[in-house]
Structure formats: structure tokens, C-alpha cells
Coordinates of C-alpha atoms (C1' of nucleotides) in Angstrom, one line a residue:
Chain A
X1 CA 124.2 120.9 108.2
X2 CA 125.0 118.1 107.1
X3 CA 128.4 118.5 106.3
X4 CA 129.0 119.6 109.9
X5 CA 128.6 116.2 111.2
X6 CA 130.1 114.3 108.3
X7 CA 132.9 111.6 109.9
X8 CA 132.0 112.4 113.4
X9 CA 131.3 108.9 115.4
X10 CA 128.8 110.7 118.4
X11 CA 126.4 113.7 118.2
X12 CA 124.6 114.1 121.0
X13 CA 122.3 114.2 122.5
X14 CA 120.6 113.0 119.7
X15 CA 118.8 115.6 117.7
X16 CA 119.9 118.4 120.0
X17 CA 122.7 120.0 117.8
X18 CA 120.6 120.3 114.5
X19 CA 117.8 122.2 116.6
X20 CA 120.5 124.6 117.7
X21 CA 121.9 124.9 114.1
X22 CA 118.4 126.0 113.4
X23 CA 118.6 129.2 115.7
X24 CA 120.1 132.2 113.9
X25 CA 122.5 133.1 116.6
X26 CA 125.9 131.2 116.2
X27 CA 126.6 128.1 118.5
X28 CA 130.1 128.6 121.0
X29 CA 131.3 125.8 120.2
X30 CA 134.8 125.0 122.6
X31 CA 137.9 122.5 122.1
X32 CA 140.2 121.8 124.5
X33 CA 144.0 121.1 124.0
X34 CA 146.0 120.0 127.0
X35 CA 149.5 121.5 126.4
X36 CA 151.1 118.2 127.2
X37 CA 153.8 117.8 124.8
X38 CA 155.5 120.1 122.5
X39 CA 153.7 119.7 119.2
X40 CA 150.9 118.7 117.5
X41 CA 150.2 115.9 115.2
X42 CA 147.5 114.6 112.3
X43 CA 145.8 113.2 114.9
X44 CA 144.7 116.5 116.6
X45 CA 144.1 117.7 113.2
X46 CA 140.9 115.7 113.2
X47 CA 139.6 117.1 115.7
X48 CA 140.7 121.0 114.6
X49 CA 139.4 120.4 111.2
X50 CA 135.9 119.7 112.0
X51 CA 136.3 122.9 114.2
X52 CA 137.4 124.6 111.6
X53 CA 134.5 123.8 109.9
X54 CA 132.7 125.2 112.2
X55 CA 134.4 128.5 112.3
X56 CA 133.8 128.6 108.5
X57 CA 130.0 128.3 109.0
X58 CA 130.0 131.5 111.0
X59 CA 129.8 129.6 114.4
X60 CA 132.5 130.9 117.5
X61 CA 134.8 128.7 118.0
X62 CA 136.4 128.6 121.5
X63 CA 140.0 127.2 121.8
X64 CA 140.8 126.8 125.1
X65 CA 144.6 125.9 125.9
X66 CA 144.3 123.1 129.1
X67 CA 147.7 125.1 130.8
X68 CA 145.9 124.4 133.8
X69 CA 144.5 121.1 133.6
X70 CA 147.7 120.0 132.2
X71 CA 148.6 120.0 135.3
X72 CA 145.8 117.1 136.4
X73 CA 146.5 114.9 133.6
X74 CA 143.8 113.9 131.7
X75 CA 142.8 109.5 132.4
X76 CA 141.1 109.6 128.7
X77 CA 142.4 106.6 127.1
X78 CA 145.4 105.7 129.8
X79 CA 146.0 102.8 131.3
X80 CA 148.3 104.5 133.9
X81 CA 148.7 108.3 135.4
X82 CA 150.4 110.1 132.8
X83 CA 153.6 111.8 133.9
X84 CA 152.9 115.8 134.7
X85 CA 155.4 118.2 132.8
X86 CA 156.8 120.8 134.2
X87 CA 154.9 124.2 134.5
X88 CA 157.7 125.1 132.4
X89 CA 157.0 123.1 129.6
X90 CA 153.6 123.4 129.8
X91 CA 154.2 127.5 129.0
X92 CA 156.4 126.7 126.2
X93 CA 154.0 123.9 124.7
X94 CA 151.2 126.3 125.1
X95 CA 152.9 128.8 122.4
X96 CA 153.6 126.2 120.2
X97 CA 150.0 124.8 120.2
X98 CA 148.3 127.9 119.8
X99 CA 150.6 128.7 116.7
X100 CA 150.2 125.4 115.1
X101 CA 146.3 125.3 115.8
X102 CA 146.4 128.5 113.4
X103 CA 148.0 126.5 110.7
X104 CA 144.0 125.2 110.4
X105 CA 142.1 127.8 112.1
X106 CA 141.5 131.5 111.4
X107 CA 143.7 133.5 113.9
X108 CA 141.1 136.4 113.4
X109 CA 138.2 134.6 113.9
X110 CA 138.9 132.0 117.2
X111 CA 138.7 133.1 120.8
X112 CA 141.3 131.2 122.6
X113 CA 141.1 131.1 126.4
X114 CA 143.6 129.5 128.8
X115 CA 142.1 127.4 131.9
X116 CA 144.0 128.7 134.4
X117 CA 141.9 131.8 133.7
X118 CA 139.3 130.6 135.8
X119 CA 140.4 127.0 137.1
X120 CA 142.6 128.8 139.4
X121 CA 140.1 129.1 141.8
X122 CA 139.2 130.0 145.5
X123 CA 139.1 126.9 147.4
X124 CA 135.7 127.0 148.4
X125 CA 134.8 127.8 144.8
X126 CA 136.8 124.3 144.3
X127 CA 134.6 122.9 146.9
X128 CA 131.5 123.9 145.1
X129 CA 132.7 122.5 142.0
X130 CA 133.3 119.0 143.6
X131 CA 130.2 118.8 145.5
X132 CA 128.2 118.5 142.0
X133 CA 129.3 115.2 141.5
X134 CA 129.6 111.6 143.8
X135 CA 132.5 109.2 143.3
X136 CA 130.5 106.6 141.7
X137 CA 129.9 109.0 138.5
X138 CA 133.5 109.8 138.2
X139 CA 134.4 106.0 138.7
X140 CA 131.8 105.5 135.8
X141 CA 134.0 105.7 132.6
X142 CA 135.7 102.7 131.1
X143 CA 139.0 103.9 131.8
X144 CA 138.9 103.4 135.2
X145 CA 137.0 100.4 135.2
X146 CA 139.7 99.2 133.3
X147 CA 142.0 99.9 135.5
X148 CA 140.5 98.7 138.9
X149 CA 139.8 95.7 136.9
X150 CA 143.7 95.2 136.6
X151 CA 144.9 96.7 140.3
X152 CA 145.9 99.8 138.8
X153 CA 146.3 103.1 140.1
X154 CA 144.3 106.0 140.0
X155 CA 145.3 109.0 141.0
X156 CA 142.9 110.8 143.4
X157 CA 144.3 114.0 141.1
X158 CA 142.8 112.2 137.9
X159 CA 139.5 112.1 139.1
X160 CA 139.1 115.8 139.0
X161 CA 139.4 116.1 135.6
X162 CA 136.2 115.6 134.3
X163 CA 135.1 118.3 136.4
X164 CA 137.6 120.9 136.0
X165 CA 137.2 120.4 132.1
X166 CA 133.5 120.4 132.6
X167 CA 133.5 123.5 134.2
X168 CA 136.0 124.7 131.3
X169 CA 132.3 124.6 129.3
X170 CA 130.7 126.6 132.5
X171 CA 133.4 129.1 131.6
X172 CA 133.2 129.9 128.3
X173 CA 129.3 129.1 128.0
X174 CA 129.8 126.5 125.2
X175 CA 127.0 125.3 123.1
X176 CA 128.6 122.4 121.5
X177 CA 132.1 120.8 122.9
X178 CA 134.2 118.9 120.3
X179 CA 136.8 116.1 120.9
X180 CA 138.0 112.6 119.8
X181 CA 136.4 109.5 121.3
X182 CA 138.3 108.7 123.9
X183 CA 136.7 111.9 125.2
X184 CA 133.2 111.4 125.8
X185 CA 132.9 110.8 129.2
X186 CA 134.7 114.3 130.0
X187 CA 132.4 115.8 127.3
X188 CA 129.0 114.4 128.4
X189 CA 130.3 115.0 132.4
X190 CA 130.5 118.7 131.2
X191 CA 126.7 118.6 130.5
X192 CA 126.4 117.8 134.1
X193 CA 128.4 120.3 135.0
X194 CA 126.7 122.9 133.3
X195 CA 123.3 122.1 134.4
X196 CA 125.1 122.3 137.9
X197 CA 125.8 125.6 137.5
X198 CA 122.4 126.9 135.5
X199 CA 123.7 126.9 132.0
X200 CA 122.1 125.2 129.3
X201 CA 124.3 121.5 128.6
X202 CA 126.0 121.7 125.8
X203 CA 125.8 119.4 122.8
X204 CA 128.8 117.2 122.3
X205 CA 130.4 115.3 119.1
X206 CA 132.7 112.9 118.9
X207 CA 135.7 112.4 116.1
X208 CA 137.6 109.1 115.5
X209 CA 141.3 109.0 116.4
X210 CA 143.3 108.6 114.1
X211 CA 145.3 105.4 113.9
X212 CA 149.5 105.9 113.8
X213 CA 152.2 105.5 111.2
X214 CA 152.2 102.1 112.5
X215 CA 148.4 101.4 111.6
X216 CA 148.0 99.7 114.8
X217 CA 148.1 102.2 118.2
X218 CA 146.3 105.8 118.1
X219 CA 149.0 108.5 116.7
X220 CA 150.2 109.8 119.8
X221 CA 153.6 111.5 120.3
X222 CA 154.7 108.8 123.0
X223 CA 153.8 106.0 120.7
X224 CA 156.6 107.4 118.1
X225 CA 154.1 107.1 115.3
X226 CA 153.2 110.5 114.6
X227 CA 153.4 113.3 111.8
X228 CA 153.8 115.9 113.6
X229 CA 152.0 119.2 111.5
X230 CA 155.9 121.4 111.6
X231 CA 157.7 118.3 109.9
X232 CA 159.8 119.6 107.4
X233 CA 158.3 118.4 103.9
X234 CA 160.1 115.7 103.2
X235 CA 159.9 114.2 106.5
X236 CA 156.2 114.0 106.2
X237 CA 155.9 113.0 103.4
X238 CA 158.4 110.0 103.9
X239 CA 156.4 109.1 106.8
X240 CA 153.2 109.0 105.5
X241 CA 154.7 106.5 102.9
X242 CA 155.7 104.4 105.8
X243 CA 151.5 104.0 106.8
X244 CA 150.4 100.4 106.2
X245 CA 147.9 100.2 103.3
X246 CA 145.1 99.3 105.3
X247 CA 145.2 102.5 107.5
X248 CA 145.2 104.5 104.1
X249 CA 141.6 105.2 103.4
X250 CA 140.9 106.4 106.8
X251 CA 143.7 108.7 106.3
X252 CA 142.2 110.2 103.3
X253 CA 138.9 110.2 104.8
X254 CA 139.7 111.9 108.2
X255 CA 142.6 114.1 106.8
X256 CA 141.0 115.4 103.3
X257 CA 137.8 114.4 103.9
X258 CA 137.4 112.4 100.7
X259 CA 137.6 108.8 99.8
X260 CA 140.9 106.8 98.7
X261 CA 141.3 107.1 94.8
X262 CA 141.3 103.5 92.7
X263 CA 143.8 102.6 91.4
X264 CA 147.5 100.8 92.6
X265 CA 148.0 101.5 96.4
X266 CA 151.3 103.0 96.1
X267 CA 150.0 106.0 93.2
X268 CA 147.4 106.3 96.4
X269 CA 149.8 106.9 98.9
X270 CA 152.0 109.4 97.3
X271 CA 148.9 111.7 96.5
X272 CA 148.2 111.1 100.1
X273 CA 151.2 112.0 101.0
X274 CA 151.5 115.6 98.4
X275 CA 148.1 116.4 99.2
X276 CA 148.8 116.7 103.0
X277 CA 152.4 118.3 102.5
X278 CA 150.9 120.6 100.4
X279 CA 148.1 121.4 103.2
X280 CA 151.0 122.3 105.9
X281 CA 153.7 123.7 103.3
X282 CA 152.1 125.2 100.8
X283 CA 151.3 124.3 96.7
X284 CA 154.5 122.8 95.5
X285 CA 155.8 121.8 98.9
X286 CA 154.3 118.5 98.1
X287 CA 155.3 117.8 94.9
X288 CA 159.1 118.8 96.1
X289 CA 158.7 116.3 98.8
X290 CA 157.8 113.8 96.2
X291 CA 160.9 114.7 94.5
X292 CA 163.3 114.1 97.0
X293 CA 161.6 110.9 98.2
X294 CA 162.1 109.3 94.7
X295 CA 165.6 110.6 94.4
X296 CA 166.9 109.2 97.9
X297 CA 164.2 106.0 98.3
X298 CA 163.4 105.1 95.1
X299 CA 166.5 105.9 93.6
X300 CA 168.7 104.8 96.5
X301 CA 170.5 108.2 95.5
X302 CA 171.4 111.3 97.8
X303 CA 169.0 114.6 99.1
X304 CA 170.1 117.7 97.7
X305 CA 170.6 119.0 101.4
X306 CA 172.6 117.5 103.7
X307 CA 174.3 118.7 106.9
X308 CA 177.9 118.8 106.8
X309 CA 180.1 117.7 109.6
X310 CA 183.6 118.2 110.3
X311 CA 186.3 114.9 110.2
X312 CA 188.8 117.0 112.2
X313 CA 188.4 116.3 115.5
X314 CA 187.8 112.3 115.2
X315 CA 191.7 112.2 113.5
X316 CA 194.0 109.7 115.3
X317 CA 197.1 110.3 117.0
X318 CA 199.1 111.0 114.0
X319 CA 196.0 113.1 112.4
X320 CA 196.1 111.5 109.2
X321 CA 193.3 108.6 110.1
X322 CA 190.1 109.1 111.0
X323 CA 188.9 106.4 113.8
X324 CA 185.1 105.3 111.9
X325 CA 183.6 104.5 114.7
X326 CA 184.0 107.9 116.3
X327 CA 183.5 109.9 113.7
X328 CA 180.1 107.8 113.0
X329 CA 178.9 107.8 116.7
X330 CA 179.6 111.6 116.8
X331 CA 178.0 112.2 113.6
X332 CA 174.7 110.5 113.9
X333 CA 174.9 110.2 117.5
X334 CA 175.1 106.7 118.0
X335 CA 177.7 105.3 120.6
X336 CA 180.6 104.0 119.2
X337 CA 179.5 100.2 119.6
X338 CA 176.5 101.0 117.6
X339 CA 178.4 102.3 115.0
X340 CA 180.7 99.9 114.7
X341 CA 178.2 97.1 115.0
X342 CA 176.7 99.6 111.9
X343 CA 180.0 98.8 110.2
X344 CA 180.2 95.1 110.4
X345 CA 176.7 94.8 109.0
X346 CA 177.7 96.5 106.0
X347 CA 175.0 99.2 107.1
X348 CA 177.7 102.0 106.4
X349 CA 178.4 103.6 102.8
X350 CA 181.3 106.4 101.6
X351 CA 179.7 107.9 98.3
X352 CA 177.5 104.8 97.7
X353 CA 180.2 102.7 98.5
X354 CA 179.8 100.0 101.3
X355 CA 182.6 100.2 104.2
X356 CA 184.5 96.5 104.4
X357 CA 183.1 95.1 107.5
X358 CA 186.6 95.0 109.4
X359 CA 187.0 98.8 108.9
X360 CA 187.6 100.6 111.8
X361 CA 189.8 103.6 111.0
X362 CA 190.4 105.5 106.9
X363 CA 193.2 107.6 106.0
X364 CA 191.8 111.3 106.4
X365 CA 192.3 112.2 102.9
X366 CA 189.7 109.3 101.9
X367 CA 187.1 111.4 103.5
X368 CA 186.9 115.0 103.2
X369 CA 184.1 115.6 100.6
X370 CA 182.2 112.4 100.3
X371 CA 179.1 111.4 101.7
X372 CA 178.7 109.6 104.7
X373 CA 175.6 106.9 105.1
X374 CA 174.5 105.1 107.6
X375 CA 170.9 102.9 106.8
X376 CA 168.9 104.3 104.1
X377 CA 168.3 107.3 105.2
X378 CA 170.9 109.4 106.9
X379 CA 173.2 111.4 105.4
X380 CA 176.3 113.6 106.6
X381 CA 178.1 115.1 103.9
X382 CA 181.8 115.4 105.0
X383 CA 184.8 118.2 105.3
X384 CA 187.8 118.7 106.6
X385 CA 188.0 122.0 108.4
X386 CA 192.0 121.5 108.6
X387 CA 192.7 120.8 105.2
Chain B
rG1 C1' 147.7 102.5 162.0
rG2 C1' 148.2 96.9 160.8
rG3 C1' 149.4 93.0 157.2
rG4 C1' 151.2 91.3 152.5
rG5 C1' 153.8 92.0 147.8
rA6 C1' 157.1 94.4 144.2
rG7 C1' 161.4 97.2 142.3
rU8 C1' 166.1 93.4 136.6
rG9 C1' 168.6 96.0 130.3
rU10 C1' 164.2 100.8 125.6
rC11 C1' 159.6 98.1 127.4
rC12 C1' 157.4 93.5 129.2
rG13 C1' 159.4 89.6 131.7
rA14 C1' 162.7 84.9 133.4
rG15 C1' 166.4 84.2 136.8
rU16 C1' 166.6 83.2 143.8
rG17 C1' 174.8 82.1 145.7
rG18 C1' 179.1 80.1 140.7
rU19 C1' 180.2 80.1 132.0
rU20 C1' 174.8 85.7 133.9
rA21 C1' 176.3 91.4 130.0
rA22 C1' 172.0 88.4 132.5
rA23 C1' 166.5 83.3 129.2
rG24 C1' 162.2 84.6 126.4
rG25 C1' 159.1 88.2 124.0
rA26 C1' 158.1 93.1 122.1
rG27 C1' 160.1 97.2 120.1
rA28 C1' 164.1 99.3 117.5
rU29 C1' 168.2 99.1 114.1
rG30 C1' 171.1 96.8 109.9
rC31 C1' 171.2 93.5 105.6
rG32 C1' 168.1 90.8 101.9
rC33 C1' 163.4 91.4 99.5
rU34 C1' 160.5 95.8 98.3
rG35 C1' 156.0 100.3 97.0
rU36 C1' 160.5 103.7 103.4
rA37 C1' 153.3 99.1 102.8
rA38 C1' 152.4 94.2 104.4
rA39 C1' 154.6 89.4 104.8
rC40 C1' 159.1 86.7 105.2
rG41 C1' 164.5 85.4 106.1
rC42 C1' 169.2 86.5 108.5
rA43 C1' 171.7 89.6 112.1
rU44 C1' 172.4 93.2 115.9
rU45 C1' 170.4 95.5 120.3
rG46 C1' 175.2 98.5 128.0
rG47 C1' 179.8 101.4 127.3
rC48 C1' 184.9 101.8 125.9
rU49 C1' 191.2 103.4 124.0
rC50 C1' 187.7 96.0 122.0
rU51 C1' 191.3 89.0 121.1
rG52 C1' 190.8 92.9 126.5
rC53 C1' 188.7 96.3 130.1
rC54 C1' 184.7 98.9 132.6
rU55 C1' 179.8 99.5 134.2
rA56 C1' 175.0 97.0 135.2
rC57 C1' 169.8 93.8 138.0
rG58 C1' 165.9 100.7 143.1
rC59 C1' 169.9 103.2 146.7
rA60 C1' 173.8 102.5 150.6
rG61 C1' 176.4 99.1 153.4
rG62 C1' 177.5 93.9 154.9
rU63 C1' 178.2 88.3 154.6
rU64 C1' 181.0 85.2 151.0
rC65 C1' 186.6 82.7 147.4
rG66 C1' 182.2 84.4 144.6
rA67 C1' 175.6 87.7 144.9
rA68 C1' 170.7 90.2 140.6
rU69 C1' 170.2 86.1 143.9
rC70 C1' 171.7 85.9 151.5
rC71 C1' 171.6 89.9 155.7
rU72 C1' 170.8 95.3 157.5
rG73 C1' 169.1 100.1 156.7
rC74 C1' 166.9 103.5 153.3
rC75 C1' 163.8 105.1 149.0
rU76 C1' 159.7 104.2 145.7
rC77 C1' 155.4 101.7 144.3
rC78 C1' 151.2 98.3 144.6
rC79 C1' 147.4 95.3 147.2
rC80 C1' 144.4 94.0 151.4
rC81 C1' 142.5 95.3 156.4
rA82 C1' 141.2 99.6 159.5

RNA sequence: GGGGGAGUGUCCGAGUGGUUAAAGGAGAUGCGCUGUAAACGCAUUGGCUCUGCCUACGCAGGUUCGAAUCCUGCCUCCCCCA
């Protein structure tokens, strides 16, 4: 039991969820995932973990993919209406979610539901659903206090939320609704909305959110600070190097559930960094990662695997120089200024060897089977296809 | 329905007829330093066939030698009143 709540910020109401743990029957206990973006990241991890959990205590755990209410946008932690995607891409996101969540939780074991199921209602079943609830309770949550506050939209659409999701737990009959934080008001709403309707509330609990790459804004996907869960290895890994120090420990503790090691800060990192490779590639994955980071960052050398890209088509006139800028802009896709500004900051190496500032164009034949670098830590290896 | 206000580069945000490719900041990128941490320093940050040319300040026209800055219409958004 105890383990069941470790890291969690909210259990409520209080006491409730240990009386249900003391029943024999298993609790239903529902996450929600809005299919907004394509993939998902450490941050959601937190969240599937502790479901996870869960599921490995013999309890049912309810996935339920938010393909409808994706639609809504969900106000949780937004200063501004959040930009709807396309039913398209909410269909494609949807397969991609359901396959990642698996990476954590047992396929076998987890009944996943999709909103539209039942969201996609009769009108006056819609109109039932709303008249549970006044204005002034949806108006309730910080968000939107916030942003009346500051003069700033809200969408009529965004209001609905809470009870669409609420009803979500109506649905599927859940005993105990996970999510981060910024979620509680939609969670506790639910309650409401379950009473509404005759069911028992459920319990809810509340996980942190995990903090960026950047250490300073909540890993989000917009943000540009996330590890994403189908990064290649070394990509992971690199970027979990790149956390500040300080947001370290609550990496370890929300990620592997354990405390950061003693000892010097960068050792700390890197098993950071293997242990949570490892957990998404596999035993060894890590340590490979590790490998390659030393070689290219450490070592300032070259990763074993590089794409290759073809010098023909960026000859001159007289096909026997190669315009830089062109070749670099094509290559890394950068515009040609960039590039050349690249150049004339000496950010651009041949085999290790920094370009002159004031080059612009290199005999073909200087190219074809060296490596191309531009910053640390991108690579093209080059050929001529009409050699 | 009435009234008011706003739309500028990746973002925020100056600029209200003439060195304005457009202040300043953030972010990002490159170099240095380094543990791809932090901190710090320098630089860059529209495009291109690059001592020049082209495009750019919501969209379309207009006034002017000259406009992001003035006028007209349109679009979008916000606020207030009803």
C-alpha cells in the first residue's frame, strides 16, 4: 500500500483510496491521454509508471485515449486555448500513444477505451451532462482565474472539458483516476460528475510534472525540452546529459523511483542517463549509448553511424567545385546564409579540420569521403555519386 | 447591436512619413571555457547567383520623391456596454 502512493503530491480524498485498497475486489483505476501530439515523453512516463504500478498490484487499469476530447483542448496548465489538431492527426497520434504507453504497461493486462466511444453523444444526452454543473464551478480552477486576471481568452469550448473528461470516469466506472498536477481540478470535477450520474466518486492522485531538459519549464513537446520515450539511444542519452544538475534528483526519483547516488554529479548523470536508455532499449542499449557519447562529446571524435550525402548535385558550373554553402544548407538543412554565417564562425570542420573562414566553394576532389561537421554534433559523411 | 483597442522578424516588444532588414529582451545557433551541467565572455540570428540584389512590419489597394508609420476597403483577435 504504501508503495502505491510513494511520490504522488495528492491522494484524495483523504483516506478514501486506502479503504478501497482494503476491499478484495480490484480498484478500475483510469488515465487519460489526449492524443495531442505525436509522441510521448519522460514526463507522461510519471504518470504511466505509477499506473503501471497499479496494474502490477492486480488492480484494472483503464487507458483511455482522449481522441475525442482532443478535440476540446484541455485548459490544464495553459495560459491560452491550445491550437486543435486535425482529426487526422489526432488518429495517427492515437496509434502511436497506445504503442508507446505499452513500452511501460502490460498490453495483456490494460483495457484501453477511446472517448469518442461514448462522448459522441445525443445532444440531449450532451444537455444532461451540462446541466450538472453552473459556470461558477467551471470558472473555479486557477487556470482560468489566471487568465481573466490577465484579459485572456477562454474559449467557451474549453470549459467543457472538465465535464466531458469527468464523464470519461462515468464511462468506464473508475474507482481511482490518475494524472499529473496540473490536473486536479478535472480529476476532482469528475467526482462531481459521477455522483451526478449515481456512481460512486472516484478517488484521485496526483503525480508531479516532471521539469524539462531545460530544468526550468514542465517537459512538454512544445517547450522543446523533452525526451521523447522512441529517441534513438544515443539521442537520449545525450539529452539527458544536457539536464542541469539541480533537476537531477528529481529525475532519479520520478523516473527510477530511487534517490540520486553520492558521489561527483557527472558519474550521477551518466547512470542516469544508462539506466533510463536501458529501460526503453533494452540491457546494453545504455551502456552503447554511453559509448558513443564519450567517443563523439568527450572525445570530440566521430559516431560510428553517420548518414551519407551525395556532393554531386551542389558542383559548380564547371563540376569540379563544390559551392560550401549549398552543399551545407542542403545537407543539414540550413539556408545557405546560415551556413555560410556557419563558415565564417569557424563552426564548420572537413575530417576534424576547421574550414578557413573566407571559404565558400572546395575543389570536388577535396570532399568525397571525409566527414562533414557542422557544431558539435552533426555529422554527414560525404560521397561522390559521380566519381 | 453599440463603443474602444490591437495585428511588427522564432517569441515578446520598440518604432508612428526619410541611414529601418527594422531598438531592446528572450530563445536559438557558433566560437571560447567545460562534465553536451551551471556560470561567464565574444559573435551570429529574413533570403539569394552576396562589395550587390530581392523580400519583409495582418491582406489588398491608394496618397507621397519616399510609408511599418497617412488614407480606403477587407480579414483576424481582444476589451467594455447591451
Amino acid at each position: 500500500m504504501s508503495d502505491l502512493t510513494r511520490n504522488a503530491v495528492d491522494v484524495l480524498p483523504e483516506g478514501r483510496l486506502a479503504e478501497q485498497l482494503e476491499g478484495d475486489k480490484p480498484l478500475r483505476v483510469k488515465l487519460g491521454i489526449d492524443p495531442t501530439t505525436a509522441d510521448i515523453h519522460l514526463g507522461h512516463t510519471v504518470v504511466l509508471e505509477k499506473l503501471a504500478e497499479f496494474q502490477r498490484a492486480g488492480h484494472q487499469v483503464v487507458l483511455i485515449v482522449g481522441d475525442f476530447t482532443a478535440q476540446v483542448g484541455d485548459p490544464s496548465g495553459r495560459s491560452a486555448t491550445r491550437p486543435v489538431p486535425t482529426p487526422e492527426e489526432i488518429e495517427a497520434n492515437a496509434a502511436t500513444y497506445q504503442e508507446q504507453a505499452f513500452k511501460i504497461l502490460d498490453r495483456e493486462k490494460t483495457e484501453v477505451r477511446r472517448n469518442s466511444e461514448w462522448l459522441r453523444m445525443e445532444p440531449e444526452a450532451l444537455l444532461g451532462l451540462l446541466a450538472q454543473t453552473t459556470v461558477a464551478r467551471l470558472l473555479e480552477r486557477d487556470d482560468f482565474q489566471k487568465r481573466m486576471a490577465a484579459a485572456q481568452p477562454i474559449a467557451a469550448l474549453e470549459l467543457l472539458y472538465p465535464l466531458l473528461q469527468g464523464y470519461d470516469s462515468v464511462a468506464v466506472e473508475a474507482d481511482l483516476e490518475l494524472g499529473g498536477t496540473d490536473q486536479k481540478f478535472n480529476l476532482l470535477f469528475g467526482r462531481d460528475v459521477q455522483g451526478a450520474y449515481g456512481q460512486k466518486p472516484q478517488s484521485v492522485m496526483t503525480m508531479p510534472i516532471l521539469v524539462g531538459t531545460d530544468g526550468v519549464q514542465k517537459m512538454s513537446k512544445s517547450l522543446g525540452n523533452y525526451v521523447g520515450v522512441t529517441d534513438p539511444p544515443e539521442e537520449m542519452f545525450g539529452k539527458l546529459m544536457s539536464i542541469p544538475d539541480e533537476a537531477m534528483a528529481e529525475y532519479y526519483r520520478l523516473l527510477l523511483g530511487s534517490e540520486q547516488p553520492e558521489g561527483p554529479p557527472n558519474e550521477a548523470k551518466r547512470e542516469l542517463g544508462r539506466r533510463i536508455v536501458a529501460r526503453f532499449h533494452g540491457e546494453g542499449a545504455g551502456a552503447a549509448a554511453e559509448e558513443h557519447f564519450n567517443r563523439v562529446f568527450v572525445q570530440r571524435g566521430v559516431p560510428d553511424e553517420i548518414p551519407s550525402w551525395d556532393i554531386d548535385p551542389y558542383a559548380g558550373s564547371e563540376r569540379e567545385i563544390i559551392l560550401l554553402p549549398k552543399l551545407i544548407g542542403s545537407g543539414f538543412e540550413l539556408s545557405s546564409s546560415e551556413a555560410r554565417r556557419l563558415i565564417q564562425q569557424g563552426g564548420v570542420k572537413l575530417d576534424g579540420e576547421t574550414v578557413a573562414s573566407d571559404t565558400l566553394e572546395i575543389p570536388r576532389g577535396e570532399l568525397a569521403g571525409k566527414v562533414l561537421q557542422v557544431g558539435k554534433r552533426r555529422f554527414l559523411s560525404l560521397f561522390d555519386s559521380a566519381a
